[in-house]
Short mmCIF file of C-alpha atoms in Angstrom, two decimals:
data_model
loop_
_atom_site.label_atom_id
_atom_site.label_comp_id
_atom_site.label_asym_id
_atom_site.label_seq_id
_atom_site.Cartn_x
_atom_site.Cartn_y
_atom_site.Cartn_z
CA MET A 270 0.54 -0.20 -0.27
CA GLN A 271 0.82 3.53 -1.02
CA LYS A 272 0.28 6.18 0.42
CA ARG A 273 0.81 10.02 -0.82
CA LEU A 274 0.17 13.52 0.96
CA ILE A 275 -2.18 15.11 -1.04
CA VAL A 276 -3.65 18.25 1.73
CA ASN A 277 -1.55 18.38 4.63
CA HIS A 278 -2.64 19.89 8.06
CA GLN A 279 -2.11 23.16 6.80
CA LEU A 280 -3.36 23.44 3.62
CA LEU A 281 -6.48 21.36 4.66
CA ASP A 282 -6.81 24.14 7.81
CA ILE A 283 -7.06 27.39 5.02
CA MET A 284 -9.44 24.93 3.00
CA VAL A 285 -11.54 24.64 5.76
CA LEU A 286 -11.70 28.61 6.41
CA ARG A 287 -12.57 29.41 2.53
CA LEU A 288 -14.71 26.68 2.97
CA CYS A 289 -16.30 28.38 5.75
CA HIS A 290 -16.33 32.15 4.30
CA GLN A 291 -18.38 30.68 0.54
CA LEU A 292 -20.84 29.28 3.16
CA ILE A 293 -21.03 32.87 4.89
CA GLU A 294 -21.42 34.90 0.97
CA ASN A 295 -24.30 32.54 0.46
CA HIS A 296 -26.22 31.81 3.68
CA GLY A 297 -24.89 35.15 5.81
CA ASP A 298 -25.36 34.34 9.34
CA PHE A 299 -27.22 31.15 8.36
CA SER A 300 -30.48 32.44 10.13
CA ASP A 301 -32.30 30.10 7.00
CA SER A 302 -30.08 27.49 7.02
CA VAL A 303 -28.68 24.12 8.20
CA ILE A 304 -25.48 21.88 7.85
CA LEU A 305 -25.73 17.83 7.91
CA GLY A 306 -23.01 15.98 8.29
CA LEU A 307 -23.00 12.49 5.88
CA GLN A 308 -21.72 9.11 8.75
CA PRO A 309 -19.16 8.36 9.24
CA ARG A 310 -17.05 10.31 7.53
CA GLY A 311 -18.27 13.21 6.35
CA ARG A 312 -19.52 13.57 10.72
CA PHE A 313 -16.37 14.90 11.25
CA VAL A 314 -15.69 17.58 8.96
CA ALA A 315 -18.93 19.21 9.25
CA GLN A 316 -18.12 20.04 13.09
CA ARG A 317 -15.22 21.57 12.03
CA ILE A 318 -17.41 23.60 9.83
CA GLN A 319 -19.37 23.73 12.52
CA SER A 320 -16.34 25.12 15.05
CA THR A 321 -15.05 26.94 12.20
CA LEU A 322 -18.12 29.26 11.31
CA ALA A 323 -18.61 29.75 15.31
CA THR A 324 -15.38 31.03 15.36
CA ILE A 325 -16.16 33.36 12.57
CA LEU A 326 -20.16 34.36 13.35
CA GLY A 327 -19.86 33.82 17.03
CA LYS A 328 -22.82 31.89 16.74
CA GLN A 329 -23.47 28.37 16.84
CA VAL A 330 -25.08 26.52 13.45
CA PRO A 331 -27.85 24.02 13.57
CA THR A 332 -25.23 20.74 12.23
CA GLY A 333 -26.56 17.32 12.43
CA PHE A 334 -25.59 14.03 11.72
CA LEU A 335 -27.87 12.43 8.69
CA ASP A 336 -27.29 8.20 8.04
CA THR A 337 -27.89 7.16 4.98
CA THR A 338 -27.16 3.23 5.64
CA PHE A 339 -30.97 2.17 5.05
CA HIS A 340 -31.44 4.41 2.04
CA ARG A 341 -28.54 2.89 -0.06
CA ASP A 342 -28.77 0.73 -2.87
CA ASP A 343 -26.09 -1.19 -3.23
CA PHE A 344 -27.84 -3.19 0.05
CA ARG A 345 -27.52 -7.20 -0.67
CA ARG A 346 -24.59 -6.41 -3.03
CA ARG A 347 -22.13 -7.23 -0.28
CA GLU A 348 -20.53 -9.71 0.58
CA THR A 349 -21.46 -8.67 4.27
CA PRO A 350 -24.84 -6.17 5.31
CA LEU A 351 -24.15 -2.05 6.29
CA THR A 352 -23.73 -1.20 9.52
CA ALA A 353 -25.69 1.89 10.37
CA ASN A 354 -24.38 4.34 12.39
CA ALA A 355 -26.59 7.43 14.79
CA THR A 356 -28.82 9.47 12.86
CA LYS A 357 -29.02 13.06 14.83
CA ILE A 358 -31.06 15.57 14.03
CA ASP A 359 -32.95 17.76 16.31
CA PHE A 360 -33.79 20.37 14.32
CA LEU A 361 -36.13 20.75 11.20
CA VAL A 362 -35.54 20.70 7.61
CA GLU A 363 -38.62 21.59 6.29
CA GLY A 364 -38.29 24.84 4.59
CA LYS A 365 -33.77 25.19 5.34
CA ASN A 366 -31.54 26.15 3.16
CA VAL A 367 -29.44 22.71 3.86
CA VAL A 368 -25.96 22.26 2.87
CA LEU A 369 -24.69 18.51 2.96
CA VAL A 370 -21.23 17.83 4.08
CA ASP A 371 -19.50 14.55 2.52
CA ASP A 372 -14.95 13.98 3.21
CA VAL A 373 -15.35 12.91 -0.34
CA LEU A 374 -17.66 13.03 -3.11
CA TYR A 375 -16.96 9.67 -5.74
CA THR A 376 -19.93 8.03 -7.42
CA GLY A 377 -22.49 10.18 -5.38
CA ARG A 378 -24.45 7.47 -4.91
CA SER A 379 -23.73 7.75 -0.36
CA VAL A 380 -25.15 11.94 -2.00
CA ARG A 381 -28.30 10.27 -4.15
CA ALA A 382 -28.95 8.33 -0.96
CA ALA A 383 -28.28 11.38 1.52
CA LEU A 384 -31.06 13.02 -0.96
CA ASP A 385 -33.53 10.11 -0.06
CA ALA A 386 -32.69 9.97 3.56
CA MET A 387 -33.07 13.70 4.76
CA ILE A 388 -36.73 13.83 2.93
CA ALA A 389 -37.74 12.11 5.71
CA TYR A 390 -37.06 15.01 8.35
CA GLY A 391 -38.99 17.84 5.50
CA ARG A 392 -38.33 19.89 2.39
CA PRO A 393 -35.87 21.67 2.27
CA ALA A 394 -36.49 25.17 0.79
CA SER A 395 -33.01 24.03 -1.07
CA VAL A 396 -29.93 21.67 -0.87
CA GLU A 397 -26.56 22.21 -0.86
CA LEU A 398 -23.52 19.96 -1.42
CA LEU A 399 -19.88 20.80 0.62
CA VAL A 400 -17.04 18.01 -0.35
CA LEU A 401 -13.51 18.34 0.62
CA ILE A 402 -12.09 16.22 -1.90
CA ASP A 403 -13.97 15.87 -5.37
CA ARG A 404 -12.19 12.85 -7.44
CA LEU A 405 -13.16 14.16 -11.14
CA TYR A 406 -14.04 11.37 -13.81
CA THR A 407 -15.04 9.19 -11.10
CA ARG A 408 -18.83 9.33 -11.69
CA HIS A 409 -22.22 7.18 -11.88
CA LEU A 410 -24.87 9.75 -10.89
CA PRO A 411 -25.28 12.76 -12.33
CA ILE A 412 -24.24 14.95 -9.53
CA GLU A 413 -21.24 17.44 -7.88
CA ALA A 414 -20.19 19.16 -5.48
CA THR A 415 -21.34 23.33 -5.05
CA TYR A 416 -18.44 23.59 -2.13
CA VAL A 417 -15.60 22.05 -2.79
CA GLY A 418 -11.68 21.71 -1.37
CA ARG A 419 -10.08 20.37 -3.91
CA GLN A 420 -10.80 18.57 -6.93
CA VAL A 421 -8.39 15.41 -7.54
CA ASN A 422 -7.92 13.16 -10.57
CA SER A 423 -7.83 9.44 -8.94
CA LEU A 424 -7.49 6.04 -10.51
CA GLN A 425 -10.68 3.96 -9.68
CA SER A 426 -8.03 1.05 -7.98
CA GLN A 427 -6.99 4.43 -5.50
CA ARG A 428 -8.53 5.92 -2.38
CA VAL A 429 -8.63 8.85 -0.73
CA LEU A 430 -8.33 8.76 2.93
CA VAL A 431 -9.41 11.89 5.35
CA GLU A 432 -7.13 11.59 8.75
CA TRP A 433 -8.53 13.58 11.41
CA LYS A 434 -7.07 14.48 15.09
CA ASP A 435 -10.35 13.37 16.55
CA GLN A 436 -10.14 9.87 15.41
CA GLN A 437 -6.88 9.92 16.92
CA ALA A 438 -4.47 10.88 13.73
CA ASP A 439 -1.65 11.87 14.16
CA GLU A 440 -2.81 15.45 12.86
CA ASP A 441 -4.86 16.19 9.98
CA ASN A 442 -4.34 14.73 6.53
CA ILE A 443 -5.58 14.26 3.45
CA TRP A 444 -4.39 11.19 1.43
CA LEU A 445 -4.11 9.53 -1.69
CA ILE A 446 -3.70 5.44 -1.41
CA THR A 447 -3.09 3.02 -3.92
CA LYS A 448 -3.25 -1.05 -3.61
CA THR A 449 0.04 -2.29 -4.42
CA GLU A 450 0.48 -6.06 -4.86
CA GLU A 451 2.30 -7.79 -1.60
CA MET B 238 -18.61 -4.95 8.90
CA GLN B 239 -20.65 -7.69 10.69
CA GLU B 240 -23.06 -9.61 9.88
CA LEU B 241 -25.55 -13.10 11.33
CA SER B 242 -24.24 -16.58 11.43
CA VAL B 243 -26.95 -18.00 10.72
CA ARG B 244 -29.28 -17.86 7.41
CA ASN B 245 -33.01 -18.41 8.85
CA LEU B 246 -34.01 -17.07 12.42
CA LEU B 247 -35.20 -20.58 13.64
CA GLY B 248 -35.06 -20.10 17.12
CA ILE B 249 -33.11 -18.73 19.63
CA LYS B 250 -31.27 -21.64 20.81
CA ASP B 251 -29.53 -20.95 17.42
CA ILE B 252 -28.09 -17.86 17.52
CA THR B 253 -25.09 -16.34 19.02
CA PRO B 254 -24.92 -13.55 21.86
CA GLN B 255 -22.80 -10.82 19.26
CA ASP B 256 -26.08 -12.25 16.91
CA ILE B 257 -28.42 -10.44 19.21
CA GLN B 258 -26.12 -7.77 20.14
CA LEU B 259 -25.52 -7.14 16.78
CA ILE B 260 -29.86 -7.83 15.70
CA PHE B 261 -30.01 -5.13 18.99
CA GLU B 262 -28.31 -2.15 17.57
CA THR B 263 -29.69 -2.56 14.34
CA ALA B 264 -32.82 -2.27 15.97
CA ASP B 265 -31.88 1.52 18.04
CA ASN B 266 -31.79 2.37 14.23
CA PHE B 267 -34.26 1.24 12.88
CA LYS B 268 -35.85 2.30 15.98
CA ASP B 269 -35.38 5.77 14.98
CA VAL B 270 -37.22 5.56 11.72
CA LEU B 271 -40.42 4.68 13.17
CA ASN B 272 -39.90 8.09 15.13
CA ARG B 273 -39.13 9.50 11.61
CA PRO B 274 -42.04 11.78 10.16
CA ILE B 275 -41.74 9.42 7.25
CA LYS B 276 -40.99 5.89 9.04
CA LYS B 277 -39.82 4.49 5.62
CA VAL B 278 -37.03 3.73 4.08
CA PRO B 279 -36.12 1.56 0.69
CA SER B 280 -34.32 -1.32 1.70
CA LEU B 281 -35.75 -4.06 0.94
CA ARG B 282 -37.90 -3.10 -2.10
CA ASP B 283 -36.11 -5.43 -4.63
CA ILE B 284 -37.55 -8.10 -1.23
CA THR B 285 -41.11 -9.84 -1.74
CA ILE B 286 -41.57 -11.62 1.70
CA ALA B 287 -44.13 -14.76 2.31
CA ASN B 288 -46.26 -14.65 5.78
CA VAL B 289 -47.11 -18.05 6.37
CA PHE B 290 -49.25 -18.28 9.47
CA PHE B 291 -51.06 -21.87 9.81
CA GLU B 292 -51.89 -20.48 13.22
CA ASN B 293 -54.12 -17.61 14.55
CA SER B 294 -52.02 -14.37 15.31
CA THR B 295 -52.67 -10.36 15.75
CA ARG B 296 -49.85 -8.95 16.58
CA THR B 297 -47.41 -10.90 14.74
CA ARG B 298 -48.59 -10.67 12.13
CA LEU B 299 -49.21 -7.23 11.98
CA SER B 300 -45.61 -6.29 13.27
CA PHE B 301 -44.10 -8.61 10.69
CA GLU B 302 -46.72 -6.91 8.14
CA LEU B 303 -44.97 -3.06 9.50
CA ALA B 304 -42.06 -4.40 9.38
CA GLU B 305 -41.56 -5.83 6.23
CA LYS B 306 -43.26 -2.53 4.98
CA ARG B 307 -41.93 -0.86 6.47
CA LEU B 308 -38.64 -2.08 4.63
CA SER B 309 -40.43 -1.10 1.20
CA ALA B 310 -40.86 -5.31 1.12
CA ASP B 311 -43.36 -6.63 -1.09
CA VAL B 312 -45.40 -8.46 0.99
CA ILE B 313 -47.98 -11.51 0.96
CA ASN B 314 -49.87 -13.07 3.46
CA PHE B 315 -51.11 -16.67 3.41
CA SER B 316 -53.42 -17.68 6.15
CA SER B 317 -54.50 -21.54 6.28
CA SER B 318 -57.69 -21.42 7.09
CA SER B 319 -58.81 -19.72 3.76
CA SER B 320 -56.27 -22.30 1.77
CA SER B 321 -55.72 -25.35 -0.07
CA VAL B 322 -54.08 -27.12 3.30
CA LYS B 323 -58.24 -27.60 3.91
CA LYS B 324 -57.98 -30.00 0.82
CA GLY B 325 -55.45 -32.08 2.14
CA GLU B 326 -52.43 -30.22 1.02
CA THR B 327 -48.62 -30.63 2.85
CA LEU B 328 -46.49 -27.82 4.45
CA LEU B 329 -43.79 -28.17 1.68
CA ASP B 330 -46.05 -28.40 -0.57
CA THR B 331 -47.87 -25.05 -0.05
CA VAL B 332 -44.44 -23.00 0.64
CA ASN B 333 -43.12 -24.41 -2.38
CA ASN B 334 -45.44 -23.33 -4.92
CA ILE B 335 -45.38 -19.85 -2.62
CA LEU B 336 -41.67 -20.15 -3.16
CA ALA B 337 -42.14 -20.54 -7.64
CA MET B 338 -43.80 -16.90 -7.35
CA LYS B 339 -40.66 -16.11 -6.50
CA VAL B 340 -40.41 -15.10 -2.42
CA ASP B 341 -37.29 -14.46 -1.22
CA MET B 342 -37.99 -14.87 2.35
CA ILE B 343 -41.29 -16.88 4.55
CA VAL B 344 -42.60 -15.70 7.51
CA MET B 345 -44.07 -18.33 9.72
CA ARG B 346 -46.44 -19.57 12.05
CA HIS B 347 -47.24 -23.19 12.77
CA ALA B 348 -48.44 -25.25 15.13
CA SER B 349 -46.17 -28.01 15.11
CA PRO B 350 -42.86 -27.89 17.14
CA GLY B 351 -40.04 -28.17 14.40
CA ALA B 352 -42.26 -26.89 11.13
CA PRO B 353 -39.34 -24.09 10.51
CA HIS B 354 -36.43 -26.41 11.15
CA PHE B 355 -38.15 -29.07 8.62
CA LEU B 356 -39.22 -25.99 6.65
CA SER B 357 -35.55 -25.02 6.12
CA ARG B 358 -33.63 -28.50 5.25
CA HIS B 359 -35.54 -28.51 2.05
CA ILE B 360 -36.47 -24.98 1.13
CA LYS B 361 -33.28 -21.84 0.02
CA ALA B 362 -35.63 -18.93 1.15
CA ASN B 363 -34.58 -17.49 4.49
CA ILE B 364 -37.63 -18.71 7.43
CA VAL B 365 -37.70 -16.46 9.90
CA ASN B 366 -39.62 -18.55 12.04
CA ALA B 367 -43.31 -16.58 13.96
CA GLY B 368 -43.80 -19.38 16.71
CA ASP B 369 -44.28 -23.06 16.25
CA GLY B 370 -46.05 -24.91 18.50
CA THR B 371 -45.30 -25.05 21.65
CA HIS B 372 -41.25 -24.55 21.16
CA GLU B 373 -39.97 -21.29 20.52
CA HIS B 374 -41.30 -17.94 19.62
CA PRO B 375 -37.88 -16.17 18.58
CA THR B 376 -38.70 -12.36 17.66
CA GLN B 377 -40.30 -12.19 21.30
CA ALA B 378 -38.11 -13.13 22.40
CA LEU B 379 -35.28 -10.85 21.02
CA LEU B 380 -38.36 -8.22 21.59
CA ASP B 381 -39.25 -9.02 25.09
CA ALA B 382 -34.71 -8.47 25.95
CA PHE B 383 -34.61 -5.60 23.79
CA SER B 384 -37.49 -3.66 26.53
CA ILE B 385 -34.86 -5.38 28.99
CA ARG B 386 -32.45 -3.29 27.71
CA GLU B 387 -34.08 -0.32 26.80
CA LYS B 388 -35.76 -0.29 30.15
CA TYR B 389 -32.58 -0.47 32.48
CA GLY B 390 -29.62 0.17 30.31
CA GLU B 391 -28.57 -3.93 29.34
CA VAL B 392 -29.72 -6.85 29.67
CA ALA B 393 -26.96 -8.53 31.58
CA GLY B 394 -27.15 -9.51 35.77
CA LYS B 395 -31.05 -8.95 35.79
CA LYS B 396 -33.12 -10.93 37.82
CA VAL B 397 -36.26 -12.14 35.26
CA VAL B 398 -39.14 -13.88 36.61
CA ILE B 399 -41.37 -16.13 33.97
CA ILE B 400 -45.24 -16.28 34.80
CA GLY B 401 -47.84 -18.25 34.60
CA ASP B 402 -48.54 -21.25 31.57
CA ILE B 403 -44.23 -22.05 31.24
CA LEU B 404 -46.17 -25.93 30.06
CA HIS B 405 -47.94 -24.70 26.72
CA SER B 406 -45.42 -21.37 26.19
CA ARG B 407 -42.97 -20.65 22.86
CA VAL B 408 -42.10 -17.19 24.57
CA ALA B 409 -41.14 -18.49 27.96
CA LEU B 410 -38.37 -21.48 26.41
CA SER B 411 -37.24 -18.58 23.72
CA ASN B 412 -37.04 -15.58 26.67
CA ILE B 413 -34.52 -18.30 28.32
CA PHE B 414 -32.55 -18.49 26.11
CA ALA B 415 -32.17 -14.77 24.74
CA LEU B 416 -31.96 -13.84 28.49
CA GLN B 417 -29.27 -16.31 29.33
CA LYS B 418 -27.53 -15.19 26.41
CA LEU B 419 -27.42 -12.38 27.66
CA GLY B 420 -26.63 -12.57 31.17
CA ALA B 421 -29.26 -12.41 33.29
CA GLU B 422 -31.20 -14.45 36.23
CA VAL B 423 -34.14 -16.69 35.13
CA MET B 424 -36.59 -17.84 37.27
CA VAL B 425 -39.72 -19.46 35.85
CA CYS B 426 -43.10 -19.56 38.61
CA GLY B 427 -46.48 -21.14 37.64
CA PRO B 428 -48.03 -24.23 39.22
CA VAL B 429 -46.70 -27.80 39.27
CA THR B 430 -48.56 -28.42 36.68
CA LEU B 431 -47.93 -25.44 34.28
CA LEU B 432 -43.79 -26.44 35.21
CA PRO B 433 -42.28 -29.01 32.02
CA LYS B 434 -40.79 -31.55 34.72
CA TYR B 435 -36.95 -30.82 33.67
CA ILE B 436 -37.25 -26.99 33.47
CA LYS B 437 -34.53 -27.26 35.35
CA GLU B 438 -31.62 -28.80 33.48
CA LEU B 439 -31.62 -24.84 31.34
CA GLY B 440 -30.49 -23.44 33.89
CA VAL B 441 -33.34 -21.20 35.54
CA LYS B 442 -34.77 -21.46 39.01
CA VAL B 443 -38.26 -22.53 40.17
CA GLU B 444 -40.54 -20.87 42.25
CA THR B 445 -43.90 -22.23 42.46
CA ASP B 446 -45.21 -18.94 44.93
CA VAL B 447 -46.35 -15.94 42.66
CA ARG B 448 -44.86 -13.30 45.99
CA LYS B 449 -42.02 -15.03 46.61
CA ALA B 450 -40.86 -14.48 42.53
CA LEU B 451 -41.85 -10.64 42.92
CA ALA B 452 -39.91 -10.47 45.28
CA TRP B 453 -36.92 -11.43 44.15
CA CYS B 454 -37.36 -10.05 40.10
CA ASP B 455 -36.07 -6.64 38.62
CA VAL B 456 -38.83 -7.76 36.03
CA ALA B 457 -41.81 -10.12 35.94
CA ASN B 458 -42.64 -10.95 32.75
CA VAL B 459 -46.25 -12.53 32.96
CA LEU B 460 -48.18 -15.04 30.62
CA ARG B 461 -51.16 -15.39 29.39
CA ILE B 462 -52.87 -19.47 30.24
CA GLN B 463 -53.04 -20.72 26.90
CA LEU B 464 -56.55 -22.42 26.88
CA GLU B 465 -56.08 -23.74 23.27
CA ARG B 466 -52.95 -25.76 23.88
CA GLN B 467 -54.21 -27.50 26.78
CA GLN B 468 -55.63 -31.18 25.89
CA MET B 469 -56.66 -31.90 29.86
CA LYS B 470 -57.30 -29.08 32.95
CA TYR B 471 -54.38 -28.20 34.53
CA PHE B 472 -56.13 -26.11 37.27
CA PRO B 473 -59.02 -26.26 38.70
CA SER B 474 -60.39 -23.03 37.62
CA LEU B 475 -59.14 -19.97 36.07
CA ARG B 476 -60.41 -18.33 39.06
CA GLU B 477 -58.58 -20.73 41.35
CA TYR B 478 -54.98 -19.55 38.66
CA THR B 479 -56.16 -15.99 39.19
CA LEU B 480 -56.21 -15.97 42.97
CA TYR B 481 -52.57 -17.97 42.85
CA TYR B 482 -51.16 -16.43 40.51
CA GLY B 483 -52.48 -13.33 39.35
CA ILE B 484 -51.14 -9.95 39.19
CA ASP B 485 -52.45 -6.40 40.53
CA LYS B 486 -51.78 -3.74 41.22
CA LYS B 487 -51.97 -3.84 45.31
CA MET B 488 -49.54 -7.06 45.22
CA LEU B 489 -47.48 -4.41 43.32
CA ASP B 490 -47.15 -2.46 45.68
CA SER B 491 -46.65 -4.51 48.74
CA LEU B 492 -42.91 -4.90 47.50
CA ASP B 493 -40.16 -2.75 48.41
CA LYS B 494 -39.13 -1.89 44.62
CA GLU B 495 -39.99 -1.20 42.35
CA ILE B 496 -40.53 -4.03 39.35
CA THR B 497 -41.75 -3.74 35.50
CA ILE B 498 -44.57 -5.84 33.88
CA MET B 499 -44.50 -7.49 30.98
CA HIS B 500 -46.98 -9.64 28.90
CA PRO B 501 -45.88 -11.00 25.09
CA GLY B 502 -50.05 -10.43 24.55
CA PRO B 503 -52.84 -10.59 24.37
CA ILE B 504 -53.36 -9.85 28.06
CA ASN B 505 -56.65 -12.18 29.77
CA ARG B 506 -57.48 -8.96 31.76
CA GLY B 507 -58.91 -10.53 35.21
CA VAL B 508 -56.83 -13.30 34.87
CA GLU B 509 -52.87 -13.23 35.30
CA LEU B 510 -52.91 -9.23 35.28
CA SER B 511 -55.28 -7.60 36.80
CA SER B 512 -56.07 -4.10 34.71
CA ASP B 513 -54.89 -2.12 37.24
CA ALA B 514 -51.97 -3.59 36.96
CA ALA B 515 -51.39 -3.76 32.53
CA ASP B 516 -52.17 0.19 32.55
CA SER B 517 -50.28 1.15 35.79
CA LYS B 518 -46.41 2.73 34.75
CA GLN B 519 -44.87 -0.35 36.11
CA ALA B 520 -45.63 -1.91 32.68
CA ILE B 521 -44.08 -1.55 29.13
CA ILE B 522 -45.78 -3.86 27.29
CA LEU B 523 -47.62 -1.55 24.83
CA ASN B 524 -43.68 0.03 24.39
CA GLN B 525 -42.87 -4.03 23.98
CA VAL B 526 -45.21 -3.67 21.00
CA GLU B 527 -43.45 -0.28 19.19
CA ASN B 528 -40.26 -2.39 20.12
CA GLY B 529 -41.48 -5.61 17.92
CA VAL B 530 -41.60 -3.88 14.71
CA ALA B 531 -38.29 -2.75 14.98
CA ILE B 532 -37.04 -5.65 16.49
CA ARG B 533 -38.54 -7.26 13.23
CA MET B 534 -37.39 -4.53 11.10
CA ALA B 535 -34.17 -5.57 12.44
CA VAL B 536 -34.09 -9.54 11.54
CA LEU B 537 -35.63 -8.47 8.33
CA TYR B 538 -32.90 -6.87 6.95
CA LEU B 539 -29.45 -8.73 8.86
CA LEU B 540 -31.60 -11.78 6.41
CA ALA B 541 -31.56 -10.69 3.88
CA ALA B 542 -28.15 -9.23 3.62
CA LYS B 543 -28.02 -13.33 3.67
CA GLN B 544 -29.74 -14.56 0.51
#
């Protein structure tokens, strides 16, 4: 396995700060907007976005975590069943501008499942997508992000790993991992 | 990623404590789904499930049907009373005819112990035992244990007494297996005539005095007298049974602690449980019914992955 660092922790901090300012341009003080992090890995991005926005705006933006397991289209096409994570949304999505947040946009299937899952919590006024990494030319569905940290060219055999200190990593880093024949 | 160790849910005896924990964790998520404005997920939209009931059922059948529909499965219902079984068709022929219609899972209730086990040796579809005679009723035991876990945080270390017609109860046997696998202490209590002769072999305490049993336990799971399964008189009269084994609010108030009352339903009000006890704050009977849907959703979801 080969690991190549594509975004280090300083760059990741700058990236998150830029994304937050882009969000503020469109959502102002977030009085009508909410953030939904997609479980499991989008949750950490959403928490980082929320804490950075709190520093800039001086207020906590409503942030929830959305699990899409039961709405995915690859159930029974896998070796083992998908394990669900907790959904935690303690606010109404009805009529709100929702920003879905995930770490990596790859095929677009997770985001499709998220749109499906989100409808159970009401009809949002609008939905946007924020991702740290957009893997180019890999989409299975016509889904694109509104806010992108960085676009990456990658092979199908590769994967992108976003590491957070919150998850016991040494530093916040983003890696491109290539599986090699042992 | 975890998965069940079995491809059919025939009984609690066949599954591991890890399986039970996985079912509980999955049910936690489905319980969350059931409390959303839209209580439906598309997980099983490509699955067809047949509910094959050779015995009467209200709660279990409704609960399974609702669980299936909440998971977006296609559902067909079969009831023996209005079917060709009356014309002499065998169980295997009946089920094979249903399977020929491209059914993926069978939820079956049958009066004969071992009927789903027999079927599992002859068909490829996943089978869920919804009760086989006086043998097992696995999903009932799972939802009972899940309700105890919800109330107390965990099942391990809890003292649970099963009171009533132990001899004819599939709920009792499945409960004993489930509770023991989760680390609870189990006692059975009832008239000697309604206690199986070798019940102690299962590692349970045996008590014939209901007051002593209630003083011992944290949770009392009260069973219905199953007159429909009784081929002879096991006690002089229902009135006498109520006198010695019926539980009322006064009896509960006389204890120096607040125990939890459970009942798998349907309740014979005024026989095994008085109305004031069944409707008291100590009773979690309706929570059991609510949890039944989440547990059955979890079982169906996890088994569907084993196709």
